[in-house]
Short mmCIF file of C-alpha atoms and ligand atoms in Angstrom, two decimals:
data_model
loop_
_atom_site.label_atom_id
_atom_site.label_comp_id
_atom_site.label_asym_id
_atom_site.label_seq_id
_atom_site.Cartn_x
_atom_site.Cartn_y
_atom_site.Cartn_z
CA UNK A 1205 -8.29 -1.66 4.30
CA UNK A 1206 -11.70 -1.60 5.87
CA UNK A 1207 -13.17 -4.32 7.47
CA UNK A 1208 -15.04 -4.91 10.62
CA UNK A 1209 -12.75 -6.74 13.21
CA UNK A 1210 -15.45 -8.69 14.76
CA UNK A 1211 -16.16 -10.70 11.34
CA UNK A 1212 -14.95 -13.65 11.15
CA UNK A 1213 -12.65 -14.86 8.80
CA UNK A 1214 -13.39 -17.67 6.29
CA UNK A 1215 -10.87 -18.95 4.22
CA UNK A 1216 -12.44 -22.31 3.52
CA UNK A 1217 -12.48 -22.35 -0.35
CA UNK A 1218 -8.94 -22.85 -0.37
CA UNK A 1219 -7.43 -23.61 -3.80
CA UNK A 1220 -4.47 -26.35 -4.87
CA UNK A 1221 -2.00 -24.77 -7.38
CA UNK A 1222 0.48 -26.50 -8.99
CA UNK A 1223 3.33 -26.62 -7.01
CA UNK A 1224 5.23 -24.08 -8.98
CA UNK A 1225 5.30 -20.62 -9.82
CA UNK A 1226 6.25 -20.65 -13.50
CA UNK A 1227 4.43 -18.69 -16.04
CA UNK A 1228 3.14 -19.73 -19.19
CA UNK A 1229 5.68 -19.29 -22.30
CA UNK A 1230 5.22 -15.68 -23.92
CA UNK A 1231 3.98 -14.07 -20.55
CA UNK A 1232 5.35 -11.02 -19.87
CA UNK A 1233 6.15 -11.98 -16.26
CA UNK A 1234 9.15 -13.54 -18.25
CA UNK A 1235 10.80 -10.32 -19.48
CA UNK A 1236 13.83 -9.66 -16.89
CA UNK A 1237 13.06 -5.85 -16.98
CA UNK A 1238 9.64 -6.46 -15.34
CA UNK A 1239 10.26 -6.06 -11.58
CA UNK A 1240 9.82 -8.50 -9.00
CA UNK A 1241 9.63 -6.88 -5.12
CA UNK A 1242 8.41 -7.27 -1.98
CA UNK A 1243 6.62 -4.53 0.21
CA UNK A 1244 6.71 -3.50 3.96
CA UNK A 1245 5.67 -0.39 5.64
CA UNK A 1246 7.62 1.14 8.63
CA UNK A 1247 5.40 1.28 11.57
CA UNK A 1248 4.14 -2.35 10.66
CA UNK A 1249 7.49 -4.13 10.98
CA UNK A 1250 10.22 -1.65 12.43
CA UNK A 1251 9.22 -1.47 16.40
CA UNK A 1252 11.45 0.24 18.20
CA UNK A 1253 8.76 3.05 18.62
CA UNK A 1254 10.92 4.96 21.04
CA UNK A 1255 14.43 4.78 20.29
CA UNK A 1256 16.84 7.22 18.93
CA UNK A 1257 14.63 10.02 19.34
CA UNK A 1258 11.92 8.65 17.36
CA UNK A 1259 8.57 10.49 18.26
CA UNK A 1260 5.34 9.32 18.88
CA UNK A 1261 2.72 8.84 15.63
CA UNK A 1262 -1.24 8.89 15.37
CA UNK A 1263 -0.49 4.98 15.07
CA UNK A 1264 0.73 4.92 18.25
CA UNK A 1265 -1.85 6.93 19.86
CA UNK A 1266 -4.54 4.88 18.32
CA UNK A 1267 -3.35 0.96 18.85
CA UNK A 1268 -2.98 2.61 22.67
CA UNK A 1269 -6.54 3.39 23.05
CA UNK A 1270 -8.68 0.77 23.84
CA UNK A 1271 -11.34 -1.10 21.73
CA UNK A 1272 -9.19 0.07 18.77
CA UNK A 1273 -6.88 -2.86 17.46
CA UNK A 1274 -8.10 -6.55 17.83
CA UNK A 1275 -6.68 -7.72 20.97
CA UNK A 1276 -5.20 -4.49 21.86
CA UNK A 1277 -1.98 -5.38 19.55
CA UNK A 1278 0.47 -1.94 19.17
CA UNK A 1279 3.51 -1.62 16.43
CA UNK A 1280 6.03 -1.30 19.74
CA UNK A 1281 7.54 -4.01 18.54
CA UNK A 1282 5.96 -5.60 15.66
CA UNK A 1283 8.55 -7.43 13.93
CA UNK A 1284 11.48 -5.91 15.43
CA UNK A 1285 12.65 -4.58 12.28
CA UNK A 1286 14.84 -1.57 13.24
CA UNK A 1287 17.22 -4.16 15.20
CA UNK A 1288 16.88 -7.21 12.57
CA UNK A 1289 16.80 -5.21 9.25
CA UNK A 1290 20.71 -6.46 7.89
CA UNK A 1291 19.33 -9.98 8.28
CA UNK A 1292 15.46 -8.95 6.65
CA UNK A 1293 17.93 -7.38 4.02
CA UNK A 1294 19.30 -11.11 3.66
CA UNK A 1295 16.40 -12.61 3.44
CA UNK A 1296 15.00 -10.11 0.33
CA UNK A 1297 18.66 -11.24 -1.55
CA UNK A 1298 18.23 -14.78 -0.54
CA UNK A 1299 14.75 -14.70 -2.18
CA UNK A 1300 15.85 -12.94 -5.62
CA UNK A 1301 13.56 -10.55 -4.82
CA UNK A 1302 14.70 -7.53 -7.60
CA UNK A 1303 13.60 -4.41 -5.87
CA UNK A 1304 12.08 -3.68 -2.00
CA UNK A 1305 9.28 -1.11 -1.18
CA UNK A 1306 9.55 0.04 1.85
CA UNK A 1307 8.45 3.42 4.22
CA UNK A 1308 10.49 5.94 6.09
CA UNK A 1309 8.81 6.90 9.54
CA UNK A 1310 7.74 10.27 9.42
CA UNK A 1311 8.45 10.92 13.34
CA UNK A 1312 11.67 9.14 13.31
CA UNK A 1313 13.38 11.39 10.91
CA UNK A 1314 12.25 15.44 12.11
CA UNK A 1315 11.88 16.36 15.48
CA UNK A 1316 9.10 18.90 16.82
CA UNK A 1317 10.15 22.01 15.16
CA UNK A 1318 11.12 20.50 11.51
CA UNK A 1319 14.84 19.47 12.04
CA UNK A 1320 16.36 16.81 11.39
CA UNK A 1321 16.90 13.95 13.67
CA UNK A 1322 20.16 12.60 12.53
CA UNK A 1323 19.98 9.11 14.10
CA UNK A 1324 17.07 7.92 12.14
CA UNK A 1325 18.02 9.34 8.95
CA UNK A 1326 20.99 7.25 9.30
CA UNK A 1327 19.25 4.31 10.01
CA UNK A 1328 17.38 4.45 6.44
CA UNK A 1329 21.11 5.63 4.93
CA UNK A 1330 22.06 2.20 6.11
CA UNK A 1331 19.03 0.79 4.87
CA UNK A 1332 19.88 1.86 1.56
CA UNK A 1333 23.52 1.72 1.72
CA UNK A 1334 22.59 -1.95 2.02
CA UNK A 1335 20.47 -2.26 -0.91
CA UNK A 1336 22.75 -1.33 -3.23
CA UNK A 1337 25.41 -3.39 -2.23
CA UNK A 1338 22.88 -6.00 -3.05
CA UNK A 1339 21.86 -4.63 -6.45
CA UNK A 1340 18.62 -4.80 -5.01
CA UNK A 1341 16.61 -1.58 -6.54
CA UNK A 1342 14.65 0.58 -3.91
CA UNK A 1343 11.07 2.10 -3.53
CA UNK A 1344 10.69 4.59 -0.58
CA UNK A 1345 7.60 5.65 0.80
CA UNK A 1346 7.31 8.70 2.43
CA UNK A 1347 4.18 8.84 3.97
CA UNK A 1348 2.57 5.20 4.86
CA UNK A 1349 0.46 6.45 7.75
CA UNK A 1350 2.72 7.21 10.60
CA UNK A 1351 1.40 11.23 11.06
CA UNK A 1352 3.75 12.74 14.01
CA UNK A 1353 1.36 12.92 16.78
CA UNK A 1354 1.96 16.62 17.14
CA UNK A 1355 0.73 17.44 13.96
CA UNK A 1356 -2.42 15.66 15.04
CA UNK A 1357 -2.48 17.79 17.73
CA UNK A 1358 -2.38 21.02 15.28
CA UNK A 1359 -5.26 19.65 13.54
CA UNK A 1360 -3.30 16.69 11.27
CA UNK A 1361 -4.44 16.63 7.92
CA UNK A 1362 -7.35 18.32 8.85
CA UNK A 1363 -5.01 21.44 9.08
CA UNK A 1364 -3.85 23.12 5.27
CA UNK A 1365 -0.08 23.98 7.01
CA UNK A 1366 0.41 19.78 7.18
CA UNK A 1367 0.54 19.73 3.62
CA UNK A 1368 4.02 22.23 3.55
CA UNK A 1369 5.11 20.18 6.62
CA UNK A 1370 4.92 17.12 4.93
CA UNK A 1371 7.08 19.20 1.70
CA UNK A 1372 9.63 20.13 4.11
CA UNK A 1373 10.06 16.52 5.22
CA UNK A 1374 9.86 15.10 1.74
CA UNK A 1375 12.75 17.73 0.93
CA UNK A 1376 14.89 16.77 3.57
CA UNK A 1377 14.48 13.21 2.93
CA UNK A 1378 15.15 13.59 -0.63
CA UNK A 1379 18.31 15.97 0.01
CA UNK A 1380 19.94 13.82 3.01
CA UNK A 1381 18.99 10.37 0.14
CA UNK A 1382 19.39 11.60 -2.50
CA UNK A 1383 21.00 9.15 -5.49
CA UNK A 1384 20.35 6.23 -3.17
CA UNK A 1385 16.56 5.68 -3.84
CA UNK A 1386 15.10 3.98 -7.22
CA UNK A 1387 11.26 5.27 -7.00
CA UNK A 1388 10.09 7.80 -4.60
CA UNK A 1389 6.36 7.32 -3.51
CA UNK A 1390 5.06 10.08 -1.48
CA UNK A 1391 1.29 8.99 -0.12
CA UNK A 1392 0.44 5.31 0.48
CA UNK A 1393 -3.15 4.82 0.27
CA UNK A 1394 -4.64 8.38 0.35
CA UNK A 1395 -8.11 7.06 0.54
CA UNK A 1396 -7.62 5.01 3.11
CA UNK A 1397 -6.04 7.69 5.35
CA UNK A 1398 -8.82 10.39 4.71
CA UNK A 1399 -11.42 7.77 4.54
CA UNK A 1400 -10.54 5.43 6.92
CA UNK A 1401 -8.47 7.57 9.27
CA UNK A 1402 -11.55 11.08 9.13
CA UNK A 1403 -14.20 9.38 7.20
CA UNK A 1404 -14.93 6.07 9.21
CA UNK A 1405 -12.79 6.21 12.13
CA UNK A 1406 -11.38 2.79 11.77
CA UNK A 1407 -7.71 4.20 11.22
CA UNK A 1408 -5.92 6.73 13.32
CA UNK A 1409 -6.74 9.35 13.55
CA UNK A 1410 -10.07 7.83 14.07
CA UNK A 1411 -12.26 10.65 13.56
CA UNK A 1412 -15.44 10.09 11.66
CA UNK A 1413 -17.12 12.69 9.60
CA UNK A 1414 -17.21 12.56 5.90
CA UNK A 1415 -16.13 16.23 5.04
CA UNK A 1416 -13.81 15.71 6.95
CA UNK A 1417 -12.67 12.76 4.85
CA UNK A 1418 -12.88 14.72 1.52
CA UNK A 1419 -10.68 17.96 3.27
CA UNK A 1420 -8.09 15.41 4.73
CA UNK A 1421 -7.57 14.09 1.40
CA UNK A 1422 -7.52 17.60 -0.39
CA UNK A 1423 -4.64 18.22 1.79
CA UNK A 1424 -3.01 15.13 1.34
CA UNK A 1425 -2.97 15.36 -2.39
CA UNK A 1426 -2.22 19.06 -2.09
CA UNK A 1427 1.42 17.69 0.29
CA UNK A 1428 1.82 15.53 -2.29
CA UNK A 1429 1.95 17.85 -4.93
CA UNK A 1430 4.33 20.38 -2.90
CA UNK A 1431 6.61 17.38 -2.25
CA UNK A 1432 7.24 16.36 -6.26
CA UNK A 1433 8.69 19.48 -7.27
CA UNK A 1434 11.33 19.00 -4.54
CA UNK A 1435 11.96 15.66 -5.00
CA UNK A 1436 12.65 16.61 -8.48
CA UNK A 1437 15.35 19.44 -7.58
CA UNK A 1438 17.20 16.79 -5.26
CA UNK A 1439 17.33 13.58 -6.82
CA UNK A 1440 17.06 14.32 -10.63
CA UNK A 1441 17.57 10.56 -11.21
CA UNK A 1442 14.61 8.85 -9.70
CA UNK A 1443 11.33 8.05 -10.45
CA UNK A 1444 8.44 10.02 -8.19
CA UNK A 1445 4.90 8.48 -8.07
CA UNK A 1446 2.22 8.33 -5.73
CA UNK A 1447 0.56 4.69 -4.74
CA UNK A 1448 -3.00 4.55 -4.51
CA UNK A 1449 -5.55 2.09 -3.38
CA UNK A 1450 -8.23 0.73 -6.04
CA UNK A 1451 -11.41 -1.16 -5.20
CA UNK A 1452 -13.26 -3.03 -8.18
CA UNK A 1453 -17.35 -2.58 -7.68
CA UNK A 1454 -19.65 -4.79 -9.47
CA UNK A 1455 -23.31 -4.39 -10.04
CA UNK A 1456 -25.08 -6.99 -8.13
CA UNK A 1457 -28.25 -7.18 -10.88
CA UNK A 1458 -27.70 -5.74 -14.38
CA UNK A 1459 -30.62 -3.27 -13.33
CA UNK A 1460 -29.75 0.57 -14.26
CA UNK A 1461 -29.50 1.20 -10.78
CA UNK A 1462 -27.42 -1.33 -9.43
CA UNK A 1463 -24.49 -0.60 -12.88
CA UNK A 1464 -24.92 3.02 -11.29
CA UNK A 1465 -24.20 1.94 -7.62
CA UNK A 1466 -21.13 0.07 -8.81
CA UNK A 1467 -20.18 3.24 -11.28
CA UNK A 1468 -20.42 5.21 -7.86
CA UNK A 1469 -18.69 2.70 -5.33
CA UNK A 1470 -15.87 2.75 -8.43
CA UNK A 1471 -16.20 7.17 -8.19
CA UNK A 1472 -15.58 6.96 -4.67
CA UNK A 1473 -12.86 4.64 -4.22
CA UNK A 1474 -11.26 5.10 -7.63
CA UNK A 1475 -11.48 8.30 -9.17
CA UNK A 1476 -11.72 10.27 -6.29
CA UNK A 1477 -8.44 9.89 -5.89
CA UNK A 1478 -7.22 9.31 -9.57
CA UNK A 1479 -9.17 12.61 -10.93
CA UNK A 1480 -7.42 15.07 -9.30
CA UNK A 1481 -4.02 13.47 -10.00
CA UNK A 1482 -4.08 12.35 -13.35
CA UNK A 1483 -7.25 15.36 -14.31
CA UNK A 1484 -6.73 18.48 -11.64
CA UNK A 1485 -10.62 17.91 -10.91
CA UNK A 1486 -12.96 15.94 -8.16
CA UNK A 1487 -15.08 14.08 -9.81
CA UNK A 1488 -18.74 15.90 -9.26
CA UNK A 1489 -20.19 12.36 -8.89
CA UNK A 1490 -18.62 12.05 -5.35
CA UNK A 1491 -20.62 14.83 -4.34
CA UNK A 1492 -24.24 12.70 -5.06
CA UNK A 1493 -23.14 10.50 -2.86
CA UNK A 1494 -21.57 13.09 0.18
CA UNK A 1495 -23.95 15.87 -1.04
CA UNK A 1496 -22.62 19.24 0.43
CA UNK A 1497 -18.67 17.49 1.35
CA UNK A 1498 -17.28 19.58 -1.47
CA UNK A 1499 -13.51 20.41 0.56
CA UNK A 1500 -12.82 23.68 0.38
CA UNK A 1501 -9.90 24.61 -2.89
CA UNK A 1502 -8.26 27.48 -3.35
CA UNK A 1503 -6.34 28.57 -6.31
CA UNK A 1504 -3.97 27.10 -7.73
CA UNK A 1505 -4.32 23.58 -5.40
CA UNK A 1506 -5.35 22.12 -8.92
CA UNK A 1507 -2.59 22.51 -10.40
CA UNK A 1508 -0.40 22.01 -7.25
CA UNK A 1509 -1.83 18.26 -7.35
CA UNK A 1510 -1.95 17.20 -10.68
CA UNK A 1511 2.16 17.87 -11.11
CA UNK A 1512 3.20 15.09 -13.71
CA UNK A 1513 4.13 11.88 -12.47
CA UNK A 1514 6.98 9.48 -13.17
CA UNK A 1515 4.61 6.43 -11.88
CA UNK A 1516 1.45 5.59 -10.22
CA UNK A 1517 1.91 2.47 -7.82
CA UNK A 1518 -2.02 0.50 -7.52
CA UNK A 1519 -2.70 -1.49 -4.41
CA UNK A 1520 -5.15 -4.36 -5.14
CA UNK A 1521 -6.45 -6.75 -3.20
CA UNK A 1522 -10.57 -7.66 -3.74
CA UNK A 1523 -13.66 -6.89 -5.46
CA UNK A 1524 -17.12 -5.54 -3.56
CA UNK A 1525 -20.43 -6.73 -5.10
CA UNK A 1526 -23.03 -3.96 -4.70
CA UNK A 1527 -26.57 -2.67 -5.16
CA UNK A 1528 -28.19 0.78 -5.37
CA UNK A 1529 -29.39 1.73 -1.80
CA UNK A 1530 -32.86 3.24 -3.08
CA UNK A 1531 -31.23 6.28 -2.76
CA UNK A 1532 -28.14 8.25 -4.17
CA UNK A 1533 -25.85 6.17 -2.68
CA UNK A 1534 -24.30 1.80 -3.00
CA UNK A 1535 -24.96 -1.07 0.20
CA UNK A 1536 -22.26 -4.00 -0.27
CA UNK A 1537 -24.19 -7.48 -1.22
CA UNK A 1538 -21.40 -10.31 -0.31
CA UNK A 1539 -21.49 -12.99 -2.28
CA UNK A 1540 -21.98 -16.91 -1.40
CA UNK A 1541 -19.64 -19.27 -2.34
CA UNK A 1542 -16.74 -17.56 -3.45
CA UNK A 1543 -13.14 -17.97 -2.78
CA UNK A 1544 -12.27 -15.66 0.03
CA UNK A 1545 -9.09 -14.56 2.31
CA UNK A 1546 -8.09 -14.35 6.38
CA UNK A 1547 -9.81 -11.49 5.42
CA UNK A 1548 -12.97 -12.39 4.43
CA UNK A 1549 -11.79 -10.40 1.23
CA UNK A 1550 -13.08 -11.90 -2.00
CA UNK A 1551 -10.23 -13.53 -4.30
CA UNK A 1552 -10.92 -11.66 -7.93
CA UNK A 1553 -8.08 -11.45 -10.08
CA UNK A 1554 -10.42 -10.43 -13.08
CA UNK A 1555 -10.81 -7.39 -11.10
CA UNK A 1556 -7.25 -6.06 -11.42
CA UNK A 1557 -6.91 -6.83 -15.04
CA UNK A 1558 -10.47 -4.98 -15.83
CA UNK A 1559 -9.37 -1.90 -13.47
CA UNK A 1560 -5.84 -1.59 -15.45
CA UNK A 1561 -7.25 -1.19 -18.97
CA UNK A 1562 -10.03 0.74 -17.40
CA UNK A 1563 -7.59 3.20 -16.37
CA UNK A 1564 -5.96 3.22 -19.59
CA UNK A 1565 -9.31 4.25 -21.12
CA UNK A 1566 -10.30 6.86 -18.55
CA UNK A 1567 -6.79 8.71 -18.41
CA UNK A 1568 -5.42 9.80 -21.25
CA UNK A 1569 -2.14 10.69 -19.22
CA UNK A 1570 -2.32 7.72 -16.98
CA UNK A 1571 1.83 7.25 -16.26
CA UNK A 1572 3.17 3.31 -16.27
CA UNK A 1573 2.12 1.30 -13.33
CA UNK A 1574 4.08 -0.45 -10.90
CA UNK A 1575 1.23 -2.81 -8.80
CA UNK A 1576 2.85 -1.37 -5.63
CA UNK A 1577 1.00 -3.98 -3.34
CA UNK A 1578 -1.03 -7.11 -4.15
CA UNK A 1579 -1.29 -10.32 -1.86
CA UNK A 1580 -3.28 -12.02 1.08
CA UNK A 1581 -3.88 -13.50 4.26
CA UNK A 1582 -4.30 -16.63 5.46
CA UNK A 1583 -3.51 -18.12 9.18
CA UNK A 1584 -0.31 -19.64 8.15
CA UNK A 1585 1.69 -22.04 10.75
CA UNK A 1586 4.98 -23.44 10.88
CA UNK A 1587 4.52 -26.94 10.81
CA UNK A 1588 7.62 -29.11 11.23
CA UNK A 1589 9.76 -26.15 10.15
CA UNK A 1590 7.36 -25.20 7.17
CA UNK A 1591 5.00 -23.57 5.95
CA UNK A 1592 2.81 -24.38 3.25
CA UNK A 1593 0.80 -21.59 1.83
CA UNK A 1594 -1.53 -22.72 -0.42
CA UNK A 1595 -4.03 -20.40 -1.25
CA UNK A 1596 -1.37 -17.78 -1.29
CA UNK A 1597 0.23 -19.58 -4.22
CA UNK A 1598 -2.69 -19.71 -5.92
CA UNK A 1599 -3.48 -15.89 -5.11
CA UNK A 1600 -0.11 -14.89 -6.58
CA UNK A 1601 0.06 -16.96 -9.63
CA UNK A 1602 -3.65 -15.33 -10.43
CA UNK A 1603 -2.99 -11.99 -10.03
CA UNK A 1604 0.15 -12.15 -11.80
CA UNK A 1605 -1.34 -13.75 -14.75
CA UNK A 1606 -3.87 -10.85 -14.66
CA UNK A 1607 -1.21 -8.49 -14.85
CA UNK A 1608 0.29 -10.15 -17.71
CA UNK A 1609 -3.37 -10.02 -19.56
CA UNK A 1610 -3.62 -6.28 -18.54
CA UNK A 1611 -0.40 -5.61 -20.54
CA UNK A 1612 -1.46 -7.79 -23.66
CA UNK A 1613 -4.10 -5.29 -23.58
CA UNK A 1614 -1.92 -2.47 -23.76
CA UNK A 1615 -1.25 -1.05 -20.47
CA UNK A 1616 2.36 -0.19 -19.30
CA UNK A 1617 3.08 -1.95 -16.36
CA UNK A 1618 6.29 -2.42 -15.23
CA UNK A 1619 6.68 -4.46 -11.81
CA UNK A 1620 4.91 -6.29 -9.15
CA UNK A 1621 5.29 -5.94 -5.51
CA UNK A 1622 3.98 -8.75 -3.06
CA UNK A 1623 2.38 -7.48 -0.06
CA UNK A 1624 4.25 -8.68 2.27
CA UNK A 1625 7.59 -9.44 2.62
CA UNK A 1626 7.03 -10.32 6.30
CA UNK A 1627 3.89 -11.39 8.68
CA UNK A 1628 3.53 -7.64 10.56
CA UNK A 1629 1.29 -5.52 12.18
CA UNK A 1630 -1.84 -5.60 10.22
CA UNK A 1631 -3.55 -1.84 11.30
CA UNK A 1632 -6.96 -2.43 12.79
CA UNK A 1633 -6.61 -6.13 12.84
CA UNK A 1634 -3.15 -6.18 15.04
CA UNK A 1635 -1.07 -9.78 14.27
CA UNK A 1636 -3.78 -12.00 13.95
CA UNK A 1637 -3.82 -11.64 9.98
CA UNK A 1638 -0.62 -12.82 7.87
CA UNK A 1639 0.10 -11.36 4.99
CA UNK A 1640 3.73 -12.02 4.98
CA UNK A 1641 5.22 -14.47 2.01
CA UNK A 1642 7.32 -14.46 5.32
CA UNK A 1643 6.16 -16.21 8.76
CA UNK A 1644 7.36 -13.94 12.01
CA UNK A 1645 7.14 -15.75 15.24
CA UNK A 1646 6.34 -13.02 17.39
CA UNK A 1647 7.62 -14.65 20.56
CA UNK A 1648 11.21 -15.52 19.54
CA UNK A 1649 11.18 -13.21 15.77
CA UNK A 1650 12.25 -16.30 13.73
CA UNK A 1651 11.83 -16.02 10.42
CA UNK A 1652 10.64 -18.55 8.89
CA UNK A 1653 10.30 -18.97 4.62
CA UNK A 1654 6.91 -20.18 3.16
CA UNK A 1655 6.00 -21.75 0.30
CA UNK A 1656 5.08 -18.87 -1.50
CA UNK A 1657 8.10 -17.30 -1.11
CA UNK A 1658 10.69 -20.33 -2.57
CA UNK A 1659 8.40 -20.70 -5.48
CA UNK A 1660 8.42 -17.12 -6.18
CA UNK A 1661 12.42 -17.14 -5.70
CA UNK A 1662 12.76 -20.19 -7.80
CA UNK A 1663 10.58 -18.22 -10.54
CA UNK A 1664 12.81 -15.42 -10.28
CA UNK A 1665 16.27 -17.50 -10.33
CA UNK A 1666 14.78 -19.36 -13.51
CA UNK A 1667 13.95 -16.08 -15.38
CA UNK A 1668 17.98 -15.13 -14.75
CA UNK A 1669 18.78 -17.10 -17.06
CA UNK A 1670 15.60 -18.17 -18.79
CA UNK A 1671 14.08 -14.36 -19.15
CA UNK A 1672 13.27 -12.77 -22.25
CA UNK A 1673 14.88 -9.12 -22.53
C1 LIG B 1232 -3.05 -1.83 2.45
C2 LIG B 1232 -1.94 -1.15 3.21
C3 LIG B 1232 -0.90 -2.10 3.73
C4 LIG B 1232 -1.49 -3.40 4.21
C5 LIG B 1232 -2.42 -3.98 3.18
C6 LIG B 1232 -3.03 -5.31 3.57
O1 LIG B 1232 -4.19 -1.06 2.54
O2 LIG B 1232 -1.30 -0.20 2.40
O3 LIG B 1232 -0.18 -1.41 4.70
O4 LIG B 1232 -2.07 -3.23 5.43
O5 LIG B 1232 -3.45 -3.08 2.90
#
């Protein structure tokens, strides 16, 4: 997610929870079919950026050039994951966790000219092989970023022909996996790789011009839309969704302008995205903002994109407080005295409740939700062979209970992934942020359990036998 490296953290309004995870009697967290995971993404814990004929990504290329990543941190190694992932496996059964999100690497999987690189497809055959041995169900990702570096170099998503490269590889993946994976996810995050990755140039590929932000998504969602059909024809038994990012803007003054500036910071990180899923159409708001950043359509893409969907996974994390800029567009006004993250995000649990049963009342279509990533950091350290995560405890047992209160109010919701299962490779921000409900050591790899993450197991555990049906 955005944020300038250089700011500086504050995590000072640190909350006490109770030192348990339990949820109040008659919450739906209770019910044993609502699914408890944890989330990772490939080129933030697997390493091994060179091995078995894995090929280079635009993530690569970009924590390599300099002024890019705080303190020049790369994913070569990150948390080792591609040697360690039978005893990461252990760890997700020792903590009850009931299903595991996870992404296959892109450039680990097809070589240059499309075909398939055997030794990496085994490695996520293993993977999975391994999950359901565990009963442990399993969300694959297809794209979470990792663009093979020689599409970049053909113009990455910039380029329309991406969009069929990314359907071949989502039909390979789903022919060589097929029956072995729970929920298929093609796109993490669209917004944040057209905006952040074209738009802003914070992400790779780090380009910065907002058409090309609005034609890099167009494409995305247009790959997308190409890969469900064939996902369909070769796994008929799972689930295929899409995850997107959601940002909750409030008005910072109840002034016409300022509900406007929030109703656009909501257009632009919300329904640009949502519209032409769930709709077939931009929404022609965007284009007050970006006047003349219309991306160019061509018949048929419409339809292409707005395929029906199994799911749609949210990522939420904060809320931005913001004003009209005078003009046609929103400025961010932070807020004093709140409760914020490692991050400097704001902690607003309100926010994912109020964006749920928004949803529900914007799309009539809207498909059941799986919250595909929620959680936080904080600059967690093992102290005598613990750690005690506070504020994350809190985090978690708020959100959660806003989930809960979203599907009192009638939206269909139907699991809950923590981001993350393990401290990893945080994008523009490198290691120094940990999101993990797992410590890494990233000297020696130990693993190390927080609090967090024994609560949550305990919860889980309890609802075995305890859990409503
Ligand atoms: C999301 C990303 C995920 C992680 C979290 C903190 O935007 O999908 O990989 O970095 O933010």
């Amino acid at each position: 997610m955005i944020q300038d490296p250089a700011a500086s953290p504050n995590s000072a309004h640190t909350t006490t929870p109770d030192d348990a995870f339990t949820p109040p009697a008659g919450s739906s967290l209770w019910r044993r079919d609502f699914l408890l995971g944890a989330a990772t993404a490939s080129y933030q814990i697997e390493g091994a950026v060179a091995e078995d004929g894995r090929l280079p990504s635009i993530w690569d290329t970009f924590s390599a050039t300099p002024g890019k990543v705080l303190a020049g941190d790369t994913g070569a190694v990150a948390c080792d994951h591609y040697h360690r992932w039978e005893a990461d496996l252990d760890l997700i059964d020792n903590l009850n966790f009931e299903a595991y999100r996870f992404s296959i690497a892109w450039p680990r999987v097809m070589d240059a000219a499309g075909r398939p690189n055997a030794k990496g497809i085994d490695f996520y055959k293993r993977l999975l092989g391994r999950l359901k041995e565990k009963g442990i169900r399993a969300f694959a990702t297809l794209y979470h970023w990792d663009l093979p570096q020689h599409l970049e170099d053909r113009g990455g998503w910039l380029n329309r022909d991406t969009a069929w490269r990314f359907a071949d590889y989502a039909d390979l993946m789903s022919r060589e996996l097929a029956g072995q994976v729970d929920g298929w996810m093609t796109l993490n995050e669209p917004w944040c790789s057209a905006y952040l990755g074209y738009g802003s140039g914070h992400h790779a590929p780090g380009l910065a011009n907002v058409r090309y932000a609005t034609q890099a998504l167009h494409h995305l969602l247009l790959g997308h839309g190409l890969a469900i059909p064939a996902l369909r024809a070769n796994d008929p038994g799972s689930a295929k969704g899409i995850v997107a990012n959601v940002g909750r803007g409030t008005p910072d003054s109840p002034s016409a302008a300022d509900v406007r500036a929030a109703h656009l910071f909501e257009v632009q990180h919300n329904a640009w995205i949502l519209d032409p899923l769930l709709c077939g159409t931009y929404p022609q708001d965007l284009f007050e903002l970006w006047p003349g950043a219309e991306p160019l359509v061509l018949n048929g893409d419409m339809r292409t994109i707005s395929a029906p969907l199994d799911f749609l996974g949210i990522n939420y994390y904060f809320r931005t407080n913001v004003k009209s800029d005078g003009a046609h567009g929103f400025v961010e006004v932070p807020l004093d005295g709140v409760e914020r993250t490692q991050m400097g995000w704001e902690v607003y649990p309100d926010g994912l409740r109020d964006l749920l049963t928004g949803f529900r009342d914007a799309y009539d279509n809207l498909p059941p939700i799986y919250i595909t990533e929620n959680g936080m950091a904080s600059n967690d350290r093992v102290i005598d062979g613990r750690v005690d995560d506070p504020q994350r405890i809190a985090f978690l047992k708020r959100h959660l209970a806003a989930v809960d209160a979203a599907i009192k109010a009638g939206v269909d919701v139907r699991g809950y992934f923590v981001w993350s299962l393990l401290d990893n490779f945080e994008w523009a921000f490198g290691y120094e942020r940990r999101f993990g409900v797992v410590h890494v050591d990233y000297d020696t790899q130990k693993r190390t359990i927080k609090r967090s993450a024994e609560l949550l197991a305990r919860f889980i555990a309890e609802r075995r036998t305890r859990g409503t049906a």
